[in-house]
Short mmCIF file of C-alpha atoms and ligand atoms in Angstrom, two decimals:
data_model
loop_
_atom_site.label_atom_id
_atom_site.label_comp_id
_atom_site.label_asym_id
_atom_site.label_seq_id
_atom_site.Cartn_x
_atom_site.Cartn_y
_atom_site.Cartn_z
CA MET A 16 57.70 22.05 30.19
CA VAL A 17 60.70 23.50 28.37
CA ILE A 18 62.73 26.27 29.99
CA LEU A 19 65.39 28.26 28.14
CA VAL A 20 68.29 29.32 30.36
CA CYS A 21 70.65 32.11 29.35
CA ASN A 22 73.00 34.59 31.06
CA ASP A 23 75.57 37.29 30.33
CA ASP A 24 78.48 35.97 32.43
CA GLY A 25 79.09 33.18 29.92
CA ILE A 26 78.38 29.46 29.71
CA TYR A 27 81.10 28.54 32.24
CA SER A 28 79.84 30.80 35.04
CA GLU A 29 79.05 29.45 38.48
CA GLY A 30 75.73 31.30 38.66
CA LEU A 31 74.49 29.65 35.46
CA HIS A 32 75.31 26.17 36.79
CA ALA A 33 73.45 26.90 40.05
CA LEU A 34 70.39 28.11 38.11
CA GLU A 35 70.40 25.08 35.79
CA ALA A 36 70.57 22.70 38.75
CA ALA A 37 67.59 24.34 40.48
CA LEU A 38 65.45 24.65 37.32
CA ALA A 39 66.10 21.03 36.32
CA LYS A 40 63.54 20.13 39.01
CA VAL A 41 60.93 22.39 37.36
CA GLY A 42 61.17 21.42 33.70
CA GLU A 43 63.35 20.36 30.80
CA ILE A 44 66.25 22.77 30.52
CA PHE A 45 67.95 24.00 27.38
CA THR A 46 70.87 26.34 27.97
CA VAL A 47 71.91 28.70 25.19
CA ALA A 48 74.47 31.15 26.56
CA PRO A 49 77.36 33.31 25.37
CA ASP A 50 80.70 31.51 25.01
CA ARG A 51 82.40 34.23 27.10
CA GLU A 52 81.46 37.05 29.44
CA GLN A 53 79.07 39.59 27.88
CA SER A 54 78.23 41.68 30.96
CA ALA A 55 76.97 45.22 30.25
CA VAL A 56 76.38 44.55 26.54
CA SER A 57 72.75 45.55 27.12
CA HIS A 58 70.25 44.53 24.43
CA SER A 59 72.68 44.38 21.52
CA LEU A 60 72.26 42.08 18.53
CA THR A 61 75.04 40.73 16.31
CA LEU A 62 74.11 41.61 12.75
CA HIS A 63 77.46 42.03 10.98
CA ARG A 64 79.25 38.72 11.47
CA PRO A 65 78.19 35.07 11.49
CA LEU A 66 77.00 33.45 14.69
CA ARG A 67 78.18 29.93 15.57
CA ILE A 68 76.65 27.53 18.07
CA ASP A 69 78.70 24.79 19.79
CA GLU A 70 77.02 21.96 21.69
CA ILE A 71 79.33 21.60 24.66
CA ALA A 72 77.13 19.05 26.49
CA PRO A 73 73.66 17.58 25.92
CA ARG A 74 71.16 20.49 25.75
CA ARG A 75 73.94 23.03 26.56
CA PHE A 76 75.01 25.39 23.78
CA ALA A 77 77.64 28.13 23.61
CA VAL A 78 77.14 31.02 21.17
CA ASN A 79 79.79 33.50 20.00
CA GLY A 80 77.34 36.35 20.52
CA THR A 81 75.34 38.38 23.01
CA PRO A 82 72.66 37.25 25.48
CA THR A 83 70.00 38.72 23.15
CA ASP A 84 71.47 36.75 20.22
CA CYS A 85 71.20 33.58 22.32
CA VAL A 86 67.51 34.01 23.17
CA ASN A 87 66.72 35.13 19.64
CA LEU A 88 68.39 32.07 18.06
CA ALA A 89 66.93 29.65 20.59
CA VAL A 90 63.34 30.84 20.23
CA LYS A 91 63.36 31.47 16.49
CA GLY A 92 64.10 27.91 15.53
CA PHE A 93 67.34 26.58 16.97
CA LEU A 94 65.62 24.69 19.79
CA PRO A 95 63.42 21.75 18.75
CA VAL A 96 60.48 23.30 20.65
CA ARG A 97 59.43 26.78 21.73
CA PRO A 98 60.30 27.34 25.41
CA GLN A 99 57.46 28.24 27.78
CA LEU A 100 59.75 30.23 30.05
CA VAL A 101 63.06 32.11 29.74
CA VAL A 102 65.27 32.49 32.82
CA SER A 103 68.47 34.54 32.67
CA GLY A 104 71.26 34.46 35.28
CA ILE A 105 72.25 34.05 37.94
CA ASN A 106 74.28 37.16 37.34
CA LYS A 107 77.35 37.73 39.47
CA GLY A 108 76.40 41.25 40.55
CA ALA A 109 73.29 43.37 41.10
CA ASN A 110 70.98 44.64 38.38
CA LEU A 111 69.16 47.31 40.35
CA GLY A 112 67.72 50.71 39.47
CA ASP A 113 68.84 52.27 36.19
CA ASP A 114 71.59 49.64 35.84
CA VAL A 115 68.99 47.43 34.15
CA THR A 116 69.51 49.47 30.97
CA TYR A 117 73.14 48.25 30.73
CA SER A 118 72.47 44.70 31.77
CA GLY A 119 72.92 41.74 29.43
CA THR A 120 71.20 39.54 32.02
CA VAL A 121 68.05 41.66 32.04
CA SER A 122 68.17 42.07 28.25
CA ALA A 123 68.05 38.30 27.70
CA ALA A 124 64.80 38.25 29.70
CA MET A 125 63.64 41.35 27.82
CA GLU A 126 64.15 39.52 24.53
CA GLY A 127 62.14 36.58 25.82
CA SER A 128 59.32 38.91 26.81
CA LEU A 129 59.43 40.70 23.42
CA LEU A 130 59.08 37.28 21.79
CA GLY A 131 55.96 36.67 23.88
CA ILE A 132 57.45 34.27 26.44
CA PRO A 133 57.22 34.85 30.22
CA SER A 134 60.75 35.75 31.32
CA ILE A 135 62.74 36.19 34.51
CA ALA A 136 66.18 37.73 35.15
CA VAL A 137 68.01 36.75 38.34
CA SER A 138 71.01 38.54 39.84
CA LEU A 139 73.02 38.02 43.02
CA VAL A 140 73.91 41.26 44.79
CA ILE A 141 77.56 40.46 45.43
CA LYS A 142 79.86 42.67 47.42
CA GLY A 143 82.48 39.99 48.16
CA ALA A 144 83.05 36.29 48.68
CA PRO A 145 81.58 33.87 49.52
CA HIS A 146 78.91 33.73 46.81
CA HIS A 147 75.56 32.38 48.00
CA PHE A 148 74.16 31.25 44.65
CA ALA A 149 72.10 28.36 46.07
CA PRO A 150 69.36 30.39 47.83
CA ALA A 151 69.01 32.62 44.74
CA ALA A 152 68.69 29.53 42.54
CA ASP A 153 66.08 28.00 44.87
CA PHE A 154 64.04 31.21 44.79
CA ALA A 155 64.30 31.31 40.98
CA ALA A 156 62.89 27.77 40.82
CA VAL A 157 59.97 28.62 43.12
CA LEU A 158 59.19 31.75 41.08
CA ALA A 159 59.53 29.84 37.80
CA LYS A 160 57.02 27.25 39.00
CA GLU A 161 54.57 29.99 39.97
CA VAL A 162 54.96 31.81 36.62
CA ILE A 163 54.42 28.55 34.72
CA ALA A 164 51.29 27.82 36.78
CA GLN A 165 49.79 31.34 36.88
CA GLY A 166 51.26 32.98 33.77
CA MET A 167 52.41 36.57 33.77
CA PRO A 168 50.82 39.85 32.61
CA PRO A 169 51.65 40.47 28.92
CA ASP A 170 54.78 42.45 28.00
CA THR A 171 56.28 41.82 31.43
CA LEU A 172 59.55 40.42 32.67
CA LEU A 173 60.47 39.91 36.30
CA ASN A 174 63.79 41.37 37.44
CA VAL A 175 64.93 39.51 40.55
CA ASN A 176 67.80 40.64 42.77
CA VAL A 177 68.85 38.44 45.68
CA PRO A 178 71.02 39.68 48.57
CA ASN A 179 74.22 37.64 48.88
CA LEU A 180 73.21 35.99 52.15
CA PRO A 181 72.83 32.43 53.46
CA ARG A 182 69.25 31.13 53.19
CA GLU A 183 68.42 31.68 56.87
CA GLU A 184 69.44 35.35 56.74
CA LEU A 185 67.16 36.24 53.80
CA LYS A 186 64.09 38.04 55.16
CA GLY A 187 61.70 37.08 52.37
CA PHE A 188 60.79 38.87 49.16
CA ARG A 189 59.21 42.17 48.18
CA LEU A 190 57.49 43.27 44.99
CA THR A 191 59.28 46.49 44.11
CA ARG A 192 59.63 49.32 41.61
CA GLN A 193 62.80 50.32 39.84
CA GLY A 194 64.95 52.64 41.98
CA LYS A 195 67.87 54.87 41.17
CA ARG A 196 71.54 54.20 41.83
CA ARG A 197 74.19 56.87 42.22
CA TYR A 198 77.65 56.67 40.73
CA ALA A 199 80.56 59.11 40.88
CA GLU A 200 80.89 61.07 37.64
CA THR A 201 84.54 60.23 37.20
CA MET A 202 86.77 58.39 34.78
CA GLU A 203 90.32 57.12 34.99
CA VAL A 204 92.95 58.40 32.57
CA ARG A 205 96.19 56.44 32.41
CA VAL A 206 99.10 56.08 30.04
CA ASP A 207 99.95 52.79 28.35
CA PRO A 208 103.53 51.41 28.01
CA ARG A 209 103.79 53.05 24.57
CA GLY A 210 102.95 56.50 25.90
CA ARG A 211 99.34 56.67 24.65
CA LYS A 212 96.51 57.68 26.92
CA TYR A 213 93.75 55.23 27.72
CA TYR A 214 90.48 55.66 29.62
CA TRP A 215 88.56 53.52 32.09
CA ILE A 216 84.88 54.24 32.76
CA GLY A 217 82.54 53.02 35.51
CA GLY A 218 82.37 55.42 38.48
CA ASP A 219 82.53 54.54 42.19
CA ASP A 220 79.30 53.29 43.75
CA LEU A 221 77.79 56.11 45.84
CA GLY A 222 74.72 54.20 46.99
CA PHE A 223 71.12 54.80 45.91
CA ASP A 224 68.13 57.12 46.32
CA PRO A 225 66.18 56.00 49.42
CA GLY A 226 62.84 55.87 47.56
CA GLU A 227 60.13 53.84 49.26
CA GLY A 228 59.24 50.54 47.62
CA THR A 229 62.30 50.39 45.38
CA ASP A 230 64.46 47.42 44.44
CA CYS A 231 67.56 49.08 45.95
CA VAL A 232 65.89 49.58 49.35
CA ALA A 233 64.46 46.04 49.47
CA VAL A 234 67.85 44.45 48.82
CA HIS A 235 69.54 46.78 51.29
CA ASP A 236 67.00 45.66 53.92
CA GLY A 237 67.81 41.97 53.28
CA PHE A 238 64.81 41.11 51.08
CA ILE A 239 64.77 39.50 47.65
CA SER A 240 63.51 42.14 45.20
CA VAL A 241 61.09 41.22 42.39
CA THR A 242 60.42 44.09 39.95
CA PRO A 243 58.02 43.72 37.03
CA LEU A 244 59.58 45.57 34.06
CA HIS A 245 58.39 46.32 30.55
CA VAL A 246 60.07 47.62 27.46
CA ASP A 247 57.78 50.63 26.88
CA LEU A 248 60.11 53.45 27.95
CA THR A 249 57.52 56.20 27.34
CA ASN A 250 57.44 58.75 30.15
CA TYR A 251 53.65 59.03 30.52
CA ARG A 252 53.85 61.84 33.08
CA ALA A 253 55.97 63.90 30.70
CA LEU A 254 53.62 63.06 27.84
CA GLN A 255 50.82 64.74 29.80
CA GLU A 256 52.97 67.66 30.93
CA LEU A 257 54.07 68.26 27.34
CA GLY A 258 50.48 68.00 26.10
CA GLY A 259 50.27 71.74 25.41
CA LEU A 260 53.58 71.83 23.56
CA GLN A 261 53.56 74.56 20.91
CA LEU A 262 56.33 74.98 18.37
CA PRO A 263 56.76 77.46 15.53
CA TRP A 264 56.54 74.61 13.05
CA GLN A 265 53.92 74.35 10.30
MN1 MN B 320 77.10 39.72 34.17
#
């Protein structure tokens, strides 16, 4: 059983090491991860410069590219065998609600799923130290075993978010739907030492919509959230509502 491990925090991140240690008990691990932090790069591919791969330890490879590049290279021929599972993480920070569209962690799993491989993204919902990576890694291993044994519906990836709590304080897990986070619509404008303006985006966290059954609510209530995602972004409700669309266009 070969498992491909990737992340977006980079090959030296603590969360990646915790995940590798836990998954080593489930199968043979190959890690192909960015050589530096690539958080919030989303599903981007590097198409306009060469990609290099460095073997930094046996079966551990650092790539000068994005999480999606890593999974793409690994599955399309860099690894000696095709992995049966892709696991991305453990991200240092939540990937809840609409944040999944920015996430490099989720996108690595998305790429695995697009390539036809069952895939899981794992994130730790961190609001401050200490970081409880171990329970999140243990849960990832249990889930990985289950996915290997039972398979997964086609075109699906599992987005897992684990509250940053010691094992005994986690309440269990919930299957959830994607919620909605709220951020302040602000940006910072400052002036650099040479007198030029610069800008800093990323608004303050204003919480989340209290929708029932969502990932945000589950994590807030102390549960591990497991959301099945797919890449089809079609709004089927709108497709029906727009069914009678008439335009003056011949
Ligand atoms: Mn990250």
